[in-house]
């Protein structure tokens, strides 16, 4: 009972409203205090524990999203990261469909985030899995785009809705010419392939303004909010709704 999910708002750049949330796993140990995901996730990944944890994350995120919906909040898409072992499971599509089916959510209220590394391990299997998930109506995002072994020839074959610009590129905007060029190229590439773009790691108003002016669709980062508990996210969302 020590694991919990925090939620980081994703802001719709056209309206300024909350356009989504990313669910992020946290561990508050009863003796050791907060333990970084960077420490315990790799250990879980090295064993089958990650499968149980990943299922719990999916179930908890979907139940929380359903709770917000039943409380009268607007429809929201919550993003969940898929682990490597989870993505390789033959019954992944069925499991996700069953978890969402136990709630009143629609498939497009769940965004599944995958890293580039997961896609290149078995390209054809990845294509089949993403196609099946996409056909069921789930939202699919490629996380940390540009930091892995990007292959444009494969990218057009994957059924993706979003590319996420890694914070390592966002960090240098608008002063680093290389980060600016890479970011603008990712936005143009995504839009030409009929995908939307999320920029993560937005920490300053200069970064937010630049990304808005160059067509990014959603922004996520400390400039808007750190990852926060479901209760604090509810208050953040209520405040945003009052503003708009």
Coordinates of N, CA and C in Angstrom, one line a residue:
X1 N 0.8 -1.2 0.0 CA 0.0 0.0 0.0 C 0.8 1.3 0.0
X2 N 2.1 1.2 -0.4 CA 3.0 2.4 -0.4 C 3.1 3.0 -1.8
X3 N 2.7 2.3 -2.8 CA 2.8 2.9 -4.2 C 1.6 3.8 -4.4
X4 N 1.8 4.9 -5.1 CA 0.7 5.8 -5.4 C 1.0 6.5 -6.8
X5 N -0.1 7.0 -7.4 CA 0.1 7.7 -8.7 C 0.0 9.2 -8.4
X6 N 0.9 9.9 -9.0 CA 0.8 11.3 -9.1 C 0.4 11.7 -10.6
X7 N -0.1 12.8 -10.8 CA -0.6 13.2 -12.1 C 0.0 14.6 -12.5
X8 N 0.6 14.7 -13.7 CA 1.1 15.9 -14.2 C 0.2 16.5 -15.3
X9 N -0.3 17.7 -15.1 CA -1.3 18.2 -16.1 C -0.6 18.4 -17.5
X10 N -1.4 18.2 -18.5 CA -1.0 18.5 -19.9 C -1.9 19.6 -20.3
X11 N -1.4 20.7 -20.8 CA -2.2 21.9 -21.1 C -2.4 22.1 -22.6
X12 N -3.7 22.2 -22.9 CA -4.0 22.4 -24.3 C -3.6 23.8 -24.7
X13 N -2.7 23.9 -25.7 CA -2.0 25.2 -26.0 C -3.0 26.2 -26.7
X14 N -4.1 25.7 -27.3 CA -5.0 26.6 -28.0 C -6.0 27.3 -27.0
X15 N -6.3 26.6 -25.9 CA -7.3 27.1 -25.0 C -6.8 27.4 -23.6
X16 N -5.6 26.8 -23.2 CA -5.1 27.0 -21.9 C -5.7 26.1 -20.9
X17 N -6.6 25.2 -21.3 CA -7.3 24.3 -20.4 C -6.5 23.0 -20.2
X18 N -6.9 22.3 -19.1 CA -6.3 21.0 -18.9 C -6.7 20.1 -20.0
X19 N -5.8 19.6 -20.8 CA -6.2 18.7 -21.9 C -5.8 17.3 -21.7
X20 N -5.2 17.0 -20.6 CA -4.8 15.6 -20.3 C -4.0 15.6 -19.0
X21 N -3.5 14.4 -18.7 CA -2.7 14.2 -17.5 C -1.8 13.0 -17.7
X22 N -0.6 13.0 -17.2 CA 0.3 11.8 -17.3 C 0.4 11.2 -15.9
X23 N 0.0 10.0 -15.8 CA 0.1 9.3 -14.5 C 1.5 8.8 -14.3
X24 N 2.1 9.2 -13.1 CA 3.5 8.8 -12.8 C 3.6 8.1 -11.5
X25 N 4.3 7.0 -11.4 CA 4.4 6.2 -10.3 C 5.3 6.8 -9.2
X26 N 4.9 6.7 -7.9 CA 5.7 7.2 -6.8 C 5.6 6.1 -5.7
X27 N 6.7 6.0 -4.9 CA 6.8 5.1 -3.8 C 7.2 5.9 -2.6
X28 N 6.3 5.9 -1.6 CA 6.6 6.6 -0.3 C 6.8 5.5 0.7
X29 N 8.1 5.1 0.9 CA 8.4 4.0 1.9 C 8.2 4.4 3.3
X30 N 7.6 3.5 4.1 CA 7.2 3.9 5.5 C 8.5 4.2 6.4
X31 N 9.6 3.7 6.0 CA 10.9 4.0 6.8 C 11.8 4.9 6.0
X32 N 12.0 4.6 4.7 CA 13.0 5.2 3.9 C 12.5 6.5 3.3
X33 N 11.2 6.8 3.3 CA 10.7 8.0 2.7 C 10.5 7.8 1.2
X34 N 10.6 8.9 0.5 CA 10.4 8.9 -0.9 C 11.6 8.2 -1.6
X35 N 11.2 7.2 -2.5 CA 12.2 6.5 -3.3 C 12.1 6.8 -4.7
X36 N 13.1 7.3 -5.4 CA 13.0 7.7 -6.8 C 12.6 6.6 -7.7
X37 N 11.7 6.9 -8.6 CA 11.4 5.8 -9.7 C 12.6 5.4 -10.4
X38 N 13.6 6.3 -10.5 CA 14.9 5.9 -11.2 C 15.6 4.8 -10.5
X39 N 15.3 4.6 -9.2 CA 16.0 3.5 -8.5 C 15.2 2.2 -8.5
X40 N 13.9 2.4 -8.3 CA 13.1 1.1 -8.1 C 12.5 0.6 -9.4
X41 N 12.3 1.4 -10.4 CA 11.7 0.9 -11.6 C 12.6 -0.1 -12.3
X42 N 13.9 0.3 -12.5 CA 14.8 -0.7 -13.1 C 14.9 -2.0 -12.4
X43 N 14.8 -2.0 -11.1 CA 14.8 -3.3 -10.4 C 13.6 -4.1 -10.7
X44 N 12.4 -3.4 -10.7 CA 11.2 -4.0 -11.0 C 11.2 -4.6 -12.5
X45 N 11.8 -3.8 -13.4 CA 11.9 -4.2 -14.8 C 12.8 -5.4 -14.9
X46 N 13.7 -5.6 -14.1 CA 14.6 -6.8 -14.2 C 13.9 -8.1 -13.7
X47 N 12.7 -8.0 -13.1 CA 12.0 -9.1 -12.7 C 10.6 -9.0 -13.2
X48 N 9.8 -10.0 -12.9 CA 8.4 -10.0 -13.4 C 7.5 -9.1 -12.5
X49 N 8.1 -8.5 -11.4 CA 7.3 -7.6 -10.6 C 6.7 -6.5 -11.4
X50 N 7.4 -6.1 -12.4 CA 7.0 -4.9 -13.2 C 5.6 -5.2 -13.9
X51 N 5.3 -6.4 -14.2 CA 4.0 -6.8 -14.8 C 2.9 -6.5 -13.8
X52 N 3.1 -6.9 -12.5 CA 2.0 -6.6 -11.5 C 1.9 -5.1 -11.3
X53 N 3.1 -4.4 -11.2 CA 3.0 -3.0 -11.0 C 2.4 -2.3 -12.1
X54 N 2.7 -2.7 -13.4 CA 2.1 -2.0 -14.5 C 0.6 -2.2 -14.6
X55 N 0.2 -3.4 -14.3 CA -1.3 -3.6 -14.2 C -2.0 -2.7 -13.2
X56 N -1.3 -2.6 -12.0 CA -1.9 -1.8 -11.0 C -1.9 -0.3 -11.4
X57 N -0.9 0.1 -12.1 CA -0.9 1.5 -12.6 C -2.0 1.8 -13.5
X58 N -2.2 0.9 -14.5 CA -3.3 1.0 -15.4 C -4.7 1.0 -14.7
X59 N -4.9 0.1 -13.8 CA -6.2 0.0 -13.2 C -6.4 1.2 -12.3
X60 N -5.4 1.7 -11.6 CA -5.5 2.9 -10.7 C -5.8 4.1 -11.5
X61 N -5.1 4.3 -12.6 CA -5.2 5.5 -13.4 C -6.6 5.5 -14.0
X62 N -7.1 4.4 -14.5 CA -8.4 4.3 -15.1 C -9.5 4.6 -14.1
X63 N -9.4 4.0 -12.9 CA -10.4 4.2 -11.8 C -10.4 5.7 -11.4
X64 N -9.2 6.3 -11.3 CA -9.2 7.7 -11.0 C -9.8 8.6 -12.0
X65 N -9.6 8.3 -13.3 CA -10.2 9.1 -14.4 C -11.7 8.9 -14.4
X66 N -12.1 7.7 -14.1 CA -13.6 7.5 -14.1 C -14.2 8.3 -12.9
X67 N -13.5 8.3 -11.8 CA -13.9 9.1 -10.6 C -14.1 10.6 -11.0
X68 N -13.1 11.1 -11.7 CA -13.2 12.5 -12.1 C -14.4 12.7 -13.0
X69 N -14.6 11.8 -13.9 CA -15.7 11.9 -14.9 C -17.1 11.8 -14.2
X70 N -17.2 10.9 -13.2 CA -18.5 10.7 -12.5 C -18.7 11.9 -11.6
X71 N -17.7 12.6 -11.2 CA -17.8 13.8 -10.4 C -18.2 15.0 -11.1
X72 N -18.3 14.9 -12.5 CA -18.8 16.0 -13.3 C -17.7 16.8 -14.0
X73 N -16.5 16.3 -13.9 CA -15.4 17.0 -14.7 C -15.5 16.7 -16.2
X74 N -15.0 17.6 -17.0 CA -15.0 17.3 -18.4 C -14.2 16.0 -18.7
X75 N -14.5 15.4 -19.9 CA -13.8 14.2 -20.3 C -12.3 14.5 -20.4
X76 N -11.5 13.6 -19.9 CA -10.0 13.8 -19.8 C -9.3 12.5 -20.3
X77 N -8.2 12.7 -21.0 CA -7.3 11.6 -21.4 C -6.2 11.5 -20.4
X78 N -6.0 10.3 -19.8 CA -4.9 10.1 -18.9 C -3.9 9.2 -19.5
X79 N -2.6 9.6 -19.5 CA -1.5 8.9 -20.1 C -0.8 8.0 -19.1
X80 N -0.6 6.8 -19.6 CA 0.1 5.8 -18.8 C 1.3 5.2 -19.6
X81 N 2.5 5.1 -19.0 CA 3.6 4.6 -19.7 C 3.6 3.0 -19.6
X82 N 3.8 2.4 -20.8 CA 3.9 1.0 -20.9 C 5.4 0.5 -20.7
X83 N 5.6 -0.5 -19.8 CA 6.9 -1.0 -19.6 C 7.3 -1.9 -20.7
X84 N 8.6 -2.2 -20.7 CA 9.1 -3.1 -21.8 C 8.5 -4.5 -21.7
X85 N 8.5 -5.1 -20.6 CA 8.0 -6.5 -20.5 C 6.5 -6.5 -20.7
X86 N 5.8 -5.4 -20.3 CA 4.4 -5.3 -20.5 C 4.1 -5.3 -21.9
X87 N 4.8 -4.5 -22.7 CA 4.6 -4.3 -24.1 C 4.8 -5.6 -24.9
X88 N 5.7 -6.5 -24.4 CA 6.0 -7.7 -25.1 C 5.0 -8.8 -24.8
X89 N 4.1 -8.6 -23.8 CA 3.1 -9.6 -23.5 C 2.1 -9.9 -24.7
X90 N 1.9 -11.1 -24.9 CA 1.0 -11.5 -26.1 C -0.5 -11.1 -25.8
X91 N -0.8 -11.0 -24.5 CA -2.2 -10.6 -24.2 C -2.4 -9.2 -23.8
X92 N -1.4 -8.3 -24.2 CA -1.5 -6.9 -23.8 C -2.7 -6.2 -24.2
X93 N -3.1 -6.3 -25.5 CA -4.3 -5.6 -26.0 C -5.5 -6.1 -25.3
X94 N -5.7 -7.4 -25.1 CA -6.9 -7.9 -24.3 C -6.9 -7.4 -22.9
X95 N -5.7 -7.4 -22.2 CA -5.7 -6.9 -20.8 C -6.1 -5.5 -20.7
X96 N -5.6 -4.6 -21.6 CA -5.9 -3.2 -21.5 C -7.4 -3.0 -21.8
X97 N -7.9 -3.7 -22.8 CA -9.3 -3.5 -23.1 C -10.2 -4.0 -21.9
X98 N -9.8 -5.0 -21.3 CA -10.6 -5.5 -20.1 C -10.5 -4.5 -19.0
X99 N -9.4 -3.9 -18.7 CA -9.2 -3.0 -17.6 C -10.1 -1.8 -17.8
X100 N -10.1 -1.2 -19.1 CA -10.9 -0.1 -19.4 C -12.4 -0.5 -19.4
X101 N -12.6 -1.7 -19.8 CA -14.0 -2.2 -19.9 C -14.7 -2.3 -18.5
X102 N -13.9 -2.4 -17.5 CA -14.4 -2.5 -16.1 C -14.8 -1.1 -15.6
X103 N -14.6 0.0 -16.4 CA -15.0 1.3 -16.0 C -16.0 1.8 -17.0
X104 N -16.4 3.1 -16.8 CA -17.3 3.7 -17.8 C -16.5 4.6 -18.8
X105 N -15.2 4.4 -18.8 CA -14.4 5.2 -19.7 C -14.5 4.7 -21.1
X106 N -14.3 5.7 -22.0 CA -14.2 5.3 -23.5 C -12.7 5.1 -23.8
X107 N -12.3 4.3 -24.8 CA -10.9 4.0 -25.0 C -10.1 5.3 -25.3
X108 N -10.7 6.3 -25.9 CA -9.9 7.5 -26.1 C -9.6 8.3 -24.9
X109 N -10.0 7.9 -23.7 CA -9.7 8.5 -22.5 C -8.5 7.9 -21.8
X110 N -7.8 7.0 -22.5 CA -6.6 6.4 -22.1 C -5.5 6.6 -23.2
X111 N -4.4 7.2 -22.8 CA -3.3 7.3 -23.7 C -2.2 6.4 -23.2
X112 N -1.6 5.6 -24.2 CA -0.6 4.7 -23.9 C 0.7 5.2 -24.4
X113 N 1.7 5.4 -23.6 CA 3.0 6.0 -24.0 C 4.0 4.8 -24.1
X114 N 4.7 4.9 -25.3 CA 5.7 3.8 -25.6 C 7.0 4.5 -26.0
X115 N 8.2 4.0 -25.5 CA 9.5 4.6 -25.9 C 9.9 3.9 -27.2
X116 N 10.8 4.6 -27.9 CA 11.4 4.1 -29.2 C 12.0 2.8 -29.0
X117 N 12.7 2.6 -27.9 CA 13.4 1.3 -27.7 C 12.5 0.1 -27.8
X118 N 11.3 0.3 -27.3 CA 10.3 -0.9 -27.3 C 9.9 -1.2 -28.7
X119 N 9.9 -0.3 -29.6 CA 9.4 -0.5 -30.9 C 10.4 -1.2 -31.8
X120 N 11.7 -1.0 -31.6 CA 12.6 -1.6 -32.5 C 13.1 -3.0 -32.1
X121 N 12.7 -3.5 -31.0 CA 13.0 -4.8 -30.6 C 12.4 -5.9 -31.5
X122 N 11.2 -5.7 -31.8 CA 10.5 -6.5 -32.8 C 9.5 -5.7 -33.5
X123 N 9.9 -5.1 -34.6 CA 9.2 -4.1 -35.3 C 7.8 -4.6 -35.8
X124 N 7.8 -5.8 -36.4 CA 6.5 -6.2 -36.9 C 5.5 -6.5 -35.8
X125 N 6.0 -7.0 -34.7 CA 5.1 -7.3 -33.5 C 4.6 -5.9 -33.0
X126 N 5.5 -4.9 -32.9 CA 5.1 -3.6 -32.4 C 4.0 -3.0 -33.3
X127 N 4.2 -3.1 -34.6 CA 3.2 -2.6 -35.6 C 1.9 -3.3 -35.3
X128 N 1.9 -4.6 -35.2 CA 0.6 -5.3 -35.0 C -0.1 -4.9 -33.7
X129 N 0.7 -4.7 -32.6 CA 0.2 -4.4 -31.3 C -0.4 -3.0 -31.3
X130 N 0.3 -2.0 -31.9 CA -0.1 -0.6 -32.0 C -1.3 -0.5 -32.9
X131 N -1.4 -1.2 -34.0 CA -2.5 -1.2 -34.9 C -3.8 -1.7 -34.2
X132 N -3.6 -2.8 -33.4 CA -4.8 -3.3 -32.7 C -5.3 -2.4 -31.6
X133 N -4.4 -1.7 -30.9 CA -4.8 -0.8 -29.9 C -5.4 0.4 -30.5
X134 N -4.8 0.9 -31.6 CA -5.4 2.1 -32.3 C -6.8 1.8 -32.8
X135 N -7.0 0.6 -33.4 CA -8.3 0.2 -33.9 C -9.4 0.2 -32.8
X136 N -8.9 -0.1 -31.6 CA -9.9 -0.1 -30.5 C -10.2 1.3 -30.0
X137 N -9.4 2.3 -30.4 CA -9.7 3.6 -30.0 C -8.8 4.2 -29.0
X138 N -7.8 3.5 -28.5 CA -6.8 4.0 -27.6 C -5.9 5.1 -28.2
X139 N -5.5 6.1 -27.4 CA -4.6 7.1 -27.9 C -3.1 6.6 -27.7
X140 N -2.3 6.7 -28.7 CA -0.9 6.2 -28.6 C 0.1 7.3 -28.8
X141 N 1.1 7.3 -27.9 CA 2.1 8.4 -28.0 C 3.5 7.7 -28.0
X142 N 4.4 8.3 -28.7 CA 5.8 7.9 -28.7 C 6.5 8.8 -27.8
X143 N 7.0 8.3 -26.7 CA 7.7 9.1 -25.7 C 9.1 9.4 -26.0
X144 N 9.7 10.5 -25.5 CA 11.1 10.8 -25.6 C 11.6 10.8 -27.0
X145 N 10.8 11.2 -27.9 CA 11.1 11.1 -29.4 C 12.4 11.9 -29.6
X146 N 13.3 11.2 -30.4 CA 14.5 11.9 -30.8 C 15.7 11.5 -29.9
X147 N 15.5 10.8 -28.8 CA 16.6 10.4 -27.9 C 17.0 9.0 -28.1
X148 N 16.2 8.2 -28.9 CA 16.6 6.8 -29.1 C 17.1 6.6 -30.5
X149 N 16.8 5.4 -31.1 CA 17.3 5.1 -32.4 C 16.1 5.3 -33.4
X150 N 15.9 6.6 -33.6 CA 14.7 7.0 -34.5 C 14.9 6.5 -35.9
X151 N 13.9 5.9 -36.4 CA 13.9 5.5 -37.8 C 12.6 6.0 -38.5
X152 N 12.8 7.0 -39.4 CA 11.7 7.6 -40.0 C 11.0 6.6 -40.9
X153 N 11.7 5.6 -41.4 CA 11.0 4.6 -42.3 C 10.0 3.8 -41.5
X154 N 10.3 3.6 -40.2 CA 9.4 2.8 -39.4 C 8.3 3.7 -38.8
X155 N 8.6 5.0 -38.6 CA 7.7 5.9 -37.9 C 6.4 6.0 -38.7
X156 N 6.5 6.0 -40.0 CA 5.2 6.1 -40.8 C 4.4 4.9 -40.7
X157 N 5.0 3.7 -40.3 CA 4.2 2.5 -40.2 C 3.5 2.3 -38.9
X158 N 3.9 3.0 -37.9 CA 3.3 2.9 -36.5 C 2.0 3.7 -36.5
X159 N 1.0 3.2 -35.8 CA -0.3 3.9 -35.6 C -0.1 4.7 -34.4
X160 N 0.3 6.0 -34.5 CA 0.6 6.9 -33.4 C -0.3 8.1 -33.5
X161 N -0.7 8.7 -32.4 CA -1.4 9.9 -32.3 C -0.6 11.1 -31.9
X162 N 0.4 10.8 -31.1 CA 1.3 11.9 -30.5 C 2.7 11.5 -30.6
X163 N 3.6 12.6 -30.8 CA 5.0 12.5 -30.6 C 5.3 13.4 -29.4
X164 N 6.1 12.9 -28.4 CA 6.4 13.7 -27.2 C 7.9 14.2 -27.4
X165 N 8.0 15.5 -27.4 CA 9.4 16.1 -27.5 C 10.0 15.9 -26.1
X166 N 11.2 15.3 -26.1 CA 11.9 15.1 -24.9 C 12.4 16.4 -24.2
X167 N 12.4 16.4 -22.9 CA 12.7 17.6 -22.2 C 14.2 18.1 -22.5
X168 N 15.0 17.1 -22.9 CA 16.4 17.5 -23.2 C 16.5 18.5 -24.3
X169 N 15.5 18.5 -25.2 CA 15.5 19.5 -26.3 C 14.7 20.7 -25.9
X170 N 13.7 20.6 -25.1 CA 12.9 21.7 -24.6 C 13.8 22.6 -23.7
X171 N 14.7 22.0 -23.0 CA 15.5 22.8 -22.0 C 16.2 24.0 -22.6
X172 N 16.7 23.8 -23.8 CA 17.5 24.9 -24.4 C 16.8 25.9 -25.2
X173 N 15.5 25.7 -25.3 CA 14.6 26.7 -26.0 C 14.4 28.0 -25.2
X174 N 14.5 29.2 -25.7 CA 14.6 29.5 -27.2 C 16.1 29.9 -27.5
X175 N 17.0 29.7 -26.7 CA 18.4 30.3 -26.9 C 19.4 29.3 -27.6
X176 N 19.2 28.0 -27.4 CA 20.1 27.1 -28.0 C 19.6 26.8 -29.5
X177 N 20.4 27.1 -30.4 CA 20.0 27.0 -31.8 C 19.8 25.6 -32.2
X178 N 20.5 24.6 -31.7 CA 20.4 23.2 -32.0 C 19.0 22.7 -31.5
X179 N 18.7 23.0 -30.2 CA 17.5 22.6 -29.6 C 16.3 23.2 -30.3
X180 N 16.4 24.4 -30.7 CA 15.3 25.1 -31.5 C 15.1 24.4 -32.8
X181 N 16.2 24.1 -33.5 CA 16.1 23.5 -34.8 C 15.4 22.1 -34.7
X182 N 15.9 21.3 -33.7 CA 15.4 19.9 -33.5 C 13.9 20.0 -33.1
X183 N 13.5 20.9 -32.2 CA 12.2 21.0 -31.8 C 11.2 21.4 -32.9
X184 N 11.6 22.4 -33.7 CA 10.8 22.8 -34.9 C 10.7 21.7 -35.9
X185 N 11.7 20.9 -36.1 CA 11.7 19.8 -37.0 C 10.7 18.7 -36.6
X186 N 10.8 18.4 -35.2 CA 9.9 17.4 -34.7 C 8.4 17.8 -34.9
X187 N 8.1 19.0 -34.6 CA 6.7 19.5 -34.7 C 6.3 19.4 -36.2
X188 N 7.1 19.9 -37.1 CA 6.8 19.8 -38.5 C 6.6 18.4 -39.0
X189 N 7.5 17.5 -38.6 CA 7.4 16.1 -38.9 C 6.1 15.5 -38.5
X190 N 5.8 15.7 -37.2 CA 4.6 15.1 -36.6 C 3.4 15.6 -37.3
X191 N 3.3 16.9 -37.5 CA 2.1 17.4 -38.2 C 2.0 16.9 -39.6
X192 N 3.1 16.7 -40.3 CA 3.1 16.2 -41.7 C 2.6 14.8 -41.7
X193 N 2.8 14.1 -40.6 CA 2.3 12.7 -40.5 C 1.0 12.6 -39.8
X194 N 0.3 13.7 -39.7 CA -1.0 13.7 -39.1 C -1.0 13.3 -37.6
X195 N 0.1 13.7 -36.9 CA 0.2 13.4 -35.5 C 0.2 14.8 -34.7
X196 N -0.2 14.7 -33.5 CA -0.1 15.9 -32.6 C 1.2 15.8 -31.8
X197 N 1.6 16.9 -31.1 CA 2.9 17.0 -30.4 C 2.6 17.5 -29.0
X198 N 3.3 16.8 -28.1 CA 3.3 17.2 -26.7 C 4.8 17.5 -26.3
X199 N 5.0 18.7 -25.8 CA 6.4 19.0 -25.3 C 6.4 18.8 -23.8
X200 N 7.4 18.0 -23.3 CA 7.5 17.9 -21.8 C 8.7 18.6 -21.3
X201 N 8.7 18.8 -20.0 CA 9.8 19.6 -19.4 C 9.7 21.1 -19.6
X202 N 8.6 21.6 -19.8 CA 8.4 23.1 -20.0 C 8.5 23.7 -18.6
X203 N 9.5 24.6 -18.5 CA 9.8 25.2 -17.1 C 9.7 26.7 -17.1
X204 N 9.7 27.4 -18.3 CA 9.7 28.8 -18.3 C 8.6 29.4 -19.3
X205 N 8.2 30.6 -19.1 CA 7.3 31.2 -19.9 C 7.9 31.4 -21.4
X206 N 9.2 31.6 -21.4 CA 9.8 31.7 -22.8 C 9.7 30.4 -23.6
X207 N 9.9 29.3 -22.9 CA 9.7 28.0 -23.6 C 8.3 27.8 -24.0
X208 N 7.3 28.1 -23.1 CA 5.9 27.9 -23.4 C 5.5 28.8 -24.6
X209 N 5.9 30.1 -24.6 CA 5.5 31.0 -25.7 C 6.1 30.5 -27.0
X210 N 7.4 30.1 -27.0 CA 8.0 29.6 -28.2 C 7.3 28.4 -28.8
X211 N 7.0 27.4 -27.9 CA 6.3 26.2 -28.4 C 4.9 26.5 -28.9
X212 N 4.2 27.5 -28.2 CA 2.9 27.9 -28.7 C 3.0 28.5 -30.1
X213 N 4.0 29.4 -30.2 CA 4.1 30.1 -31.5 C 4.5 29.2 -32.7
X214 N 5.1 28.1 -32.4 CA 5.5 27.2 -33.4 C 4.7 25.9 -33.5
X215 N 3.5 26.0 -33.0 CA 2.5 25.0 -33.3 C 2.4 23.7 -32.5
X216 N 3.1 23.7 -31.3 CA 3.0 22.5 -30.4 C 1.5 22.5 -29.9
X217 N 1.0 21.2 -29.7 CA -0.4 21.1 -29.4 C -0.6 21.1 -27.9
X218 N 0.2 20.4 -27.1 CA 0.1 20.3 -25.7 C 1.4 20.6 -25.0
X219 N 1.4 21.2 -23.8 CA 2.6 21.4 -23.0 C 2.4 20.8 -21.6
X220 N 3.6 20.3 -21.1 CA 3.6 19.6 -19.9 C 4.9 20.0 -19.2
X221 N 4.9 20.4 -17.9 CA 6.1 20.7 -17.2 C 5.9 21.5 -15.9
X222 N 7.0 21.8 -15.2 CA 6.9 22.5 -14.0 C 6.4 23.9 -14.1
X223 N 6.5 24.5 -15.3 CA 5.9 25.8 -15.5 C 4.5 25.9 -15.1
X224 N 3.8 24.8 -15.4 CA 2.3 24.7 -15.1 C 2.1 24.0 -13.8
X225 N 2.8 22.8 -13.6 CA 2.6 22.1 -12.4 C 3.6 20.9 -12.3
X226 N 4.1 20.6 -11.1 CA 4.8 19.4 -10.9 C 3.8 18.2 -10.9
X227 N 4.3 17.0 -11.0 CA 3.4 15.9 -10.7 C 2.8 16.0 -9.3
X228 N 1.5 15.8 -9.2 CA 0.8 16.1 -7.9 C -0.2 14.9 -7.6
X229 N -0.6 14.8 -6.4 CA -1.5 13.8 -6.0 C -2.8 14.0 -6.7
X230 N -3.6 12.9 -6.7 CA -5.0 13.0 -7.4 C -5.8 14.1 -6.7
X231 N -5.7 14.2 -5.4 CA -6.4 15.3 -4.7 C -6.0 16.7 -5.1
X232 N -4.7 16.9 -5.2 CA -4.1 18.2 -5.6 C -4.4 18.5 -7.1
X233 N -4.4 17.4 -7.9 CA -4.8 17.6 -9.3 C -6.2 18.0 -9.4
X234 N -7.1 17.5 -8.6 CA -8.5 17.9 -8.6 C -8.6 19.4 -8.4
X235 N -7.9 19.9 -7.3 CA -8.0 21.3 -7.0 C -7.4 22.1 -8.1
X236 N -6.2 21.7 -8.7 CA -5.6 22.4 -9.8 C -6.6 22.5 -11.0
X237 N -7.3 21.4 -11.3 CA -8.2 21.4 -12.4 C -9.4 22.3 -12.2
X238 N -9.9 22.3 -10.9 CA -11.0 23.1 -10.6 C -10.7 24.6 -10.8
X239 N -9.4 25.0 -10.4 CA -9.0 26.3 -10.5 C -8.9 26.7 -12.0
X240 N -8.4 25.8 -12.8 CA -8.3 26.1 -14.3 C -9.7 26.2 -14.9
X241 N -10.6 25.4 -14.4 CA -12.0 25.5 -15.0 C -12.6 26.9 -14.6
X242 N -12.3 27.4 -13.4 CA -12.9 28.7 -13.0 C -12.3 29.8 -13.9
X243 N -11.0 29.6 -14.3 CA -10.4 30.6 -15.1 C -11.0 30.7 -16.5
X244 N -11.5 29.5 -17.0 CA -12.0 29.5 -18.4 C -13.4 29.2 -18.4

